[in-house]
Amino acid sequence: MFRVFYYLIETCNREPNTLATGYIDDIAILRWGSSIKETCNGLEKAMQRAMIWARKHASVFAPSKFQLTHHTRRRQVADVDRHIQIEQTIIAPSESSKYLGVTLDTALNWKQHIQNLKIKTSKSIGALASLASPTWGVRVAELRKIYQAVVIPQMMYGCSVWSVAHEHGEGYTKQTIDSLKSLQAKAARIIGGAYKATSGPALDVELHLLPVEHQI
């Protein structure tokens, strides 16, 4: 199965200025060019190759799961609403797309991904709070282990992408770091049973938690 899947990726990569990647049954095709019209035409050609491969190997794609995003930081670009057509299916562009848990917005500034990350992490911290009770709850050492094993990987998911993608200097903004620091401080207060006014950096030292900047 892996060998057959590999041939699909290689088939799409035969188009110029095209890079196809895949993991299990998720495939992403990146096409770059000087205009949206050019990239859309290239994507359609790559998908034509993919459809030929699918018929040859008795495979079926799920058009309802197809996503199209035009990535550009230029505010005024022609054809930003241009769609692509794959046989009888028309794929309209969207403001963002999701691949392997990473949200890709049109400008690749990762604001949408960070927002989704904060929502998910906040829910996990809420679940952590339900385990922390002064009478029957989980002990500090176990809460810390749960936080490190569950919440931190969720909070830092995709950081190897969004932390190095900025145009100038650091890939992440101060606002992003402050948001993540706030989340860790909230979790640390739950773990240590501290007051809301307790310093986040002080809790990092007390609970032996790496600062957010060192985890990215």
mmCIF file of C-alpha atoms in Angstrom:
data_model
loop_
_atom_site.group_PDB
_atom_site.id
_atom_site.type_symbol
_atom_site.label_atom_id
_atom_site.label_comp_id
_atom_site.label_asym_id
_atom_site.label_seq_id
_atom_site.Cartn_x
_atom_site.Cartn_y
_atom_site.Cartn_z
ATOM 1 C CA MET A 1 0.000 0.000 0.000
ATOM 2 C CA PHE A 2 2.810 2.393 0.863
ATOM 3 C CA ARG A 3 4.486 1.762 -2.485
ATOM 4 C CA VAL A 4 1.250 2.473 -4.381
ATOM 5 C CA PHE A 5 0.732 5.666 -2.362
ATOM 6 C CA TYR A 6 4.309 6.706 -3.134
ATOM 7 C CA TYR A 7 3.577 6.471 -6.853
ATOM 8 C CA LEU A 8 0.641 8.861 -6.430
ATOM 9 C CA ILE A 9 2.919 11.472 -4.831
ATOM 10 C CA GLU A 10 5.539 11.025 -7.542
ATOM 11 C CA THR A 11 2.883 11.312 -10.249
ATOM 12 C CA CYS A 12 1.747 14.711 -8.954
ATOM 13 C CA ASN A 13 5.348 15.890 -8.556
ATOM 14 C CA ARG A 14 5.974 15.489 -12.289
ATOM 15 C CA GLU A 15 4.265 18.809 -12.906
ATOM 16 C CA PRO A 16 6.706 21.779 -12.908
ATOM 17 C CA ASN A 17 6.762 24.054 -9.836
ATOM 18 C CA THR A 18 4.709 21.491 -7.955
ATOM 19 C CA LEU A 19 5.381 19.732 -4.670
ATOM 20 C CA ALA A 20 3.096 16.976 -3.388
ATOM 21 C CA THR A 21 3.361 15.515 0.111
ATOM 22 C CA GLY A 22 1.320 12.910 1.907
ATOM 23 C CA TYR A 23 0.782 11.162 5.224
ATOM 24 C CA ILE A 24 -1.440 8.070 5.438
ATOM 25 C CA ASP A 25 -4.423 9.130 3.311
ATOM 26 C CA ASP A 26 -3.933 12.920 3.493
ATOM 27 C CA ILE A 27 -2.342 14.564 0.469
ATOM 28 C CA ALA A 28 -1.349 18.184 -0.076
ATOM 29 C CA ILE A 29 -0.299 19.633 -3.424
ATOM 30 C CA LEU A 30 1.607 22.929 -3.457
ATOM 31 C CA ARG A 31 1.886 24.814 -6.740
ATOM 32 C CA TRP A 32 3.751 28.112 -7.004
ATOM 33 C CA GLY A 33 3.889 30.626 -9.827
ATOM 34 C CA SER A 34 3.736 34.276 -10.878
ATOM 35 C CA SER A 35 -0.082 34.430 -10.879
ATOM 36 C CA ILE A 36 -3.086 32.692 -9.380
ATOM 37 C CA LYS A 37 -4.209 31.680 -12.864
ATOM 38 C CA GLU A 38 -0.900 29.900 -13.420
ATOM 39 C CA THR A 39 -1.004 28.070 -10.084
ATOM 40 C CA CYS A 40 -4.632 27.004 -10.575
ATOM 41 C CA ASN A 41 -3.882 25.627 -14.035
ATOM 42 C CA GLY A 42 -0.933 23.721 -12.565
ATOM 43 C CA LEU A 43 -3.069 22.288 -9.766
ATOM 44 C CA GLU A 44 -5.687 21.118 -12.266
ATOM 45 C CA LYS A 45 -3.002 19.359 -14.326
ATOM 46 C CA ALA A 46 -1.578 17.705 -11.207
ATOM 47 C CA MET A 47 -5.056 16.533 -10.214
ATOM 48 C CA GLN A 48 -5.655 15.175 -13.718
ATOM 49 C CA ARG A 49 -2.603 12.985 -13.212
ATOM 50 C CA ALA A 50 -3.942 11.969 -9.785
ATOM 51 C CA MET A 51 -7.341 11.020 -11.231
ATOM 52 C CA ILE A 52 -5.672 8.843 -13.884
ATOM 53 C CA TRP A 53 -3.704 7.147 -11.093
ATOM 54 C CA ALA A 54 -6.916 6.651 -9.077
ATOM 55 C CA ARG A 55 -8.714 4.904 -11.932
ATOM 56 C CA LYS A 56 -5.697 2.709 -12.587
ATOM 57 C CA HIS A 57 -5.486 1.583 -8.960
ATOM 58 C CA ALA A 58 -9.246 1.396 -8.288
ATOM 59 C CA SER A 59 -9.048 4.222 -5.768
ATOM 60 C CA VAL A 60 -11.604 6.935 -5.029
ATOM 61 C CA PHE A 61 -10.945 10.462 -3.800
ATOM 62 C CA ALA A 62 -13.386 12.387 -1.594
ATOM 63 C CA PRO A 63 -14.111 15.691 -3.405
ATOM 64 C CA SER A 64 -16.092 16.957 -0.401
ATOM 65 C CA LYS A 65 -12.821 17.050 1.574
ATOM 66 C CA PHE A 66 -10.837 18.964 -1.069
ATOM 67 C CA GLN A 67 -9.561 22.375 0.081
ATOM 68 C CA LEU A 68 -8.081 25.235 -1.940
ATOM 69 C CA THR A 69 -6.233 28.243 -0.530
ATOM 70 C CA HIS A 70 -4.358 30.951 -2.440
ATOM 71 C CA HIS A 71 -1.340 31.933 -0.354
ATOM 72 C CA THR A 72 -0.101 35.483 -0.854
ATOM 73 C CA ARG A 73 0.741 38.481 1.331
ATOM 74 C CA ARG A 74 0.001 40.966 -1.408
ATOM 75 C CA ARG A 75 -3.237 42.713 -0.507
ATOM 76 C CA GLN A 76 -4.310 43.409 -4.062
ATOM 77 C CA VAL A 77 -3.969 40.356 -6.267
ATOM 78 C CA ALA A 78 -6.150 39.493 -9.240
ATOM 79 C CA ASP A 79 -8.168 36.274 -9.308
ATOM 80 C CA VAL A 80 -8.175 35.728 -5.527
ATOM 81 C CA ASP A 81 -11.601 34.102 -5.971
ATOM 82 C CA ARG A 82 -10.465 31.837 -8.775
ATOM 83 C CA HIS A 83 -11.563 28.214 -8.352
ATOM 84 C CA ILE A 84 -10.286 24.979 -9.847
ATOM 85 C CA GLN A 85 -12.311 22.251 -11.495
ATOM 86 C CA ILE A 86 -11.554 18.555 -11.091
ATOM 87 C CA GLU A 87 -13.702 16.629 -13.543
ATOM 88 C CA GLN A 88 -17.264 17.521 -12.445
ATOM 89 C CA THR A 89 -16.242 19.003 -9.093
ATOM 90 C CA ILE A 90 -15.595 22.727 -8.583
ATOM 91 C CA ILE A 91 -13.349 23.629 -5.628
ATOM 92 C CA ALA A 92 -13.809 27.214 -4.434
ATOM 93 C CA PRO A 93 -10.982 28.946 -2.514
ATOM 94 C CA SER A 94 -11.281 29.538 1.222
ATOM 95 C CA GLU A 95 -9.579 31.876 3.695
ATOM 96 C CA SER A 96 -7.810 28.965 5.350
ATOM 97 C CA SER A 97 -7.242 25.252 4.995
ATOM 98 C CA LYS A 98 -6.193 22.531 7.387
ATOM 99 C CA TYR A 99 -3.526 19.898 6.814
ATOM 100 C CA LEU A 100 -2.346 17.420 9.450
ATOM 101 C CA GLY A 101 -3.755 19.586 12.237
ATOM 102 C CA VAL A 102 -2.083 22.806 11.063
ATOM 103 C CA THR A 103 -4.322 25.666 9.902
ATOM 104 C CA LEU A 104 -2.896 27.480 6.872
ATOM 105 C CA ASP A 105 -4.274 30.972 6.273
ATOM 106 C CA THR A 106 -3.879 32.880 3.012
ATOM 107 C CA ALA A 107 -1.095 35.190 4.291
ATOM 108 C CA LEU A 108 0.635 32.436 6.294
ATOM 109 C CA ASN A 109 0.765 34.632 9.390
ATOM 110 C CA TRP A 110 -0.627 31.713 11.463
ATOM 111 C CA LYS A 111 -3.151 33.831 13.370
ATOM 112 C CA GLN A 112 -5.952 31.344 12.737
ATOM 113 C CA HIS A 113 -3.767 28.403 13.781
ATOM 114 C CA ILE A 114 -2.754 30.145 17.019
ATOM 115 C CA GLN A 115 -6.382 30.998 17.751
ATOM 116 C CA ASN A 116 -7.456 27.374 17.268
ATOM 117 C CA LEU A 117 -4.505 26.261 19.379
ATOM 118 C CA LYS A 118 -5.525 28.556 22.257
ATOM 119 C CA ILE A 119 -9.110 27.264 22.190
ATOM 120 C CA LYS A 120 -8.023 23.617 22.320
ATOM 121 C CA THR A 121 -5.415 24.245 25.001
ATOM 122 C CA SER A 122 -7.891 26.166 27.165
ATOM 123 C CA LYS A 123 -10.274 23.197 27.063
ATOM 124 C CA SER A 124 -7.473 20.835 28.126
ATOM 125 C CA ILE A 125 -6.494 23.141 30.978
ATOM 126 C CA GLY A 126 -10.135 23.174 32.041
ATOM 127 C CA ALA A 127 -10.069 19.391 32.151
ATOM 128 C CA LEU A 128 -6.855 19.569 34.171
ATOM 129 C CA ALA A 129 -8.606 21.828 36.676
ATOM 130 C CA SER A 130 -11.309 19.198 37.213
ATOM 131 C CA LEU A 131 -8.599 16.783 38.383
ATOM 132 C CA ALA A 132 -7.102 19.208 40.887
ATOM 133 C CA SER A 133 -8.965 19.112 44.185
ATOM 134 C CA PRO A 134 -7.448 19.789 47.629
ATOM 135 C CA THR A 135 -9.249 16.753 49.086
ATOM 136 C CA TRP A 136 -9.680 13.966 46.518
ATOM 137 C CA GLY A 137 -7.789 15.403 43.518
ATOM 138 C CA VAL A 138 -4.599 14.303 41.783
ATOM 139 C CA ARG A 139 -1.329 15.233 43.485
ATOM 140 C CA VAL A 140 0.952 17.998 42.235
ATOM 141 C CA ALA A 141 3.536 15.626 40.728
ATOM 142 C CA GLU A 142 0.886 13.762 38.735
ATOM 143 C CA LEU A 143 -0.790 16.986 37.583
ATOM 144 C CA ARG A 144 2.569 18.209 36.335
ATOM 145 C CA LYS A 145 3.111 14.969 34.415
ATOM 146 C CA ILE A 146 -0.348 15.215 32.839
ATOM 147 C CA TYR A 147 0.315 18.809 31.837
ATOM 148 C CA GLN A 148 3.656 17.946 30.263
ATOM 149 C CA ALA A 149 2.338 14.857 28.482
ATOM 150 C CA VAL A 150 -0.991 16.237 27.213
ATOM 151 C CA VAL A 151 -1.248 20.018 27.308
ATOM 152 C CA ILE A 152 2.268 21.077 26.267
ATOM 153 C CA PRO A 153 2.349 18.937 23.066
ATOM 154 C CA GLN A 154 -1.060 20.343 22.167
ATOM 155 C CA MET A 155 0.013 23.915 22.879
ATOM 156 C CA MET A 156 3.241 23.577 20.884
ATOM 157 C CA TYR A 157 1.800 21.599 17.980
ATOM 158 C CA GLY A 158 3.106 22.920 14.681
ATOM 159 C CA CYS A 159 5.553 25.329 16.347
ATOM 160 C CA SER A 160 8.323 24.153 14.026
ATOM 161 C CA VAL A 161 6.264 25.757 11.239
ATOM 162 C CA TRP A 162 4.769 28.925 12.675
ATOM 163 C CA SER A 163 7.770 29.863 14.834
ATOM 164 C CA VAL A 164 10.141 30.327 11.870
ATOM 165 C CA ALA A 165 7.838 31.687 9.189
ATOM 166 C CA HIS A 166 7.846 35.427 9.901
ATOM 167 C CA GLU A 167 9.291 37.871 7.390
ATOM 168 C CA HIS A 168 11.383 39.839 9.866
ATOM 169 C CA GLY A 169 13.223 38.375 12.831
ATOM 170 C CA GLU A 170 11.282 35.976 15.005
ATOM 171 C CA GLY A 171 8.602 33.841 13.442
ATOM 172 C CA TYR A 172 6.261 34.400 16.350
ATOM 173 C CA THR A 173 4.963 37.713 17.622
ATOM 174 C CA LYS A 174 5.123 39.011 21.184
ATOM 175 C CA GLN A 175 1.341 38.703 21.317
ATOM 176 C CA THR A 176 1.580 34.985 20.518
ATOM 177 C CA ILE A 177 4.218 34.428 23.204
ATOM 178 C CA ASP A 178 2.201 36.381 25.767
ATOM 179 C CA SER A 179 -0.883 34.279 24.964
ATOM 180 C CA LEU A 180 1.036 31.024 25.437
ATOM 181 C CA LYS A 181 2.641 32.334 28.627
ATOM 182 C CA SER A 182 -0.808 33.167 29.954
ATOM 183 C CA LEU A 183 -2.010 29.642 29.221
ATOM 184 C CA GLN A 184 0.985 28.067 30.961
ATOM 185 C CA ALA A 185 0.611 30.381 33.958
ATOM 186 C CA LYS A 186 -3.061 29.392 34.254
ATOM 187 C CA ALA A 187 -2.122 25.703 34.163
ATOM 188 C CA ALA A 188 0.701 26.244 36.662
ATOM 189 C CA ARG A 189 -1.666 27.901 39.155
ATOM 190 C CA ILE A 190 -3.981 24.909 38.866
ATOM 191 C CA ILE A 191 -1.114 22.447 39.329
ATOM 192 C CA GLY A 192 0.406 24.248 42.295
ATOM 193 C CA GLY A 193 -2.851 25.469 43.837
ATOM 194 C CA ALA A 194 -1.550 29.036 43.698
ATOM 195 C CA TYR A 195 -3.429 32.340 43.785
ATOM 196 C CA LYS A 196 -4.286 34.134 40.542
ATOM 197 C CA ALA A 197 -1.830 36.928 41.383
ATOM 198 C CA THR A 198 1.102 34.502 41.623
ATOM 199 C CA SER A 199 3.845 35.262 39.105
ATOM 200 C CA GLY A 200 3.967 32.932 36.105
ATOM 201 C CA PRO A 201 7.812 32.831 35.935
ATOM 202 C CA ALA A 202 7.934 32.088 39.685
ATOM 203 C CA LEU A 203 5.573 29.152 39.177
ATOM 204 C CA ASP A 204 7.716 27.883 36.287
ATOM 205 C CA VAL A 205 10.687 27.732 38.674
ATOM 206 C CA GLU A 206 8.708 26.230 41.541
ATOM 207 C CA LEU A 207 7.101 23.515 39.385
ATOM 208 C CA HIS A 208 10.181 22.891 37.212
ATOM 209 C CA LEU A 209 8.400 23.928 33.999
ATOM 210 C CA LEU A 210 10.376 25.191 31.012
ATOM 211 C CA PRO A 211 9.516 28.766 29.975
ATOM 212 C CA VAL A 212 7.403 28.945 26.824
ATOM 213 C CA GLU A 213 10.249 30.426 24.758
ATOM 214 C CA HIS A 214 12.428 27.397 25.551
ATOM 215 C CA GLN A 215 9.733 24.951 24.481
ATOM 216 C CA ILE A 216 9.337 26.367 20.966
#
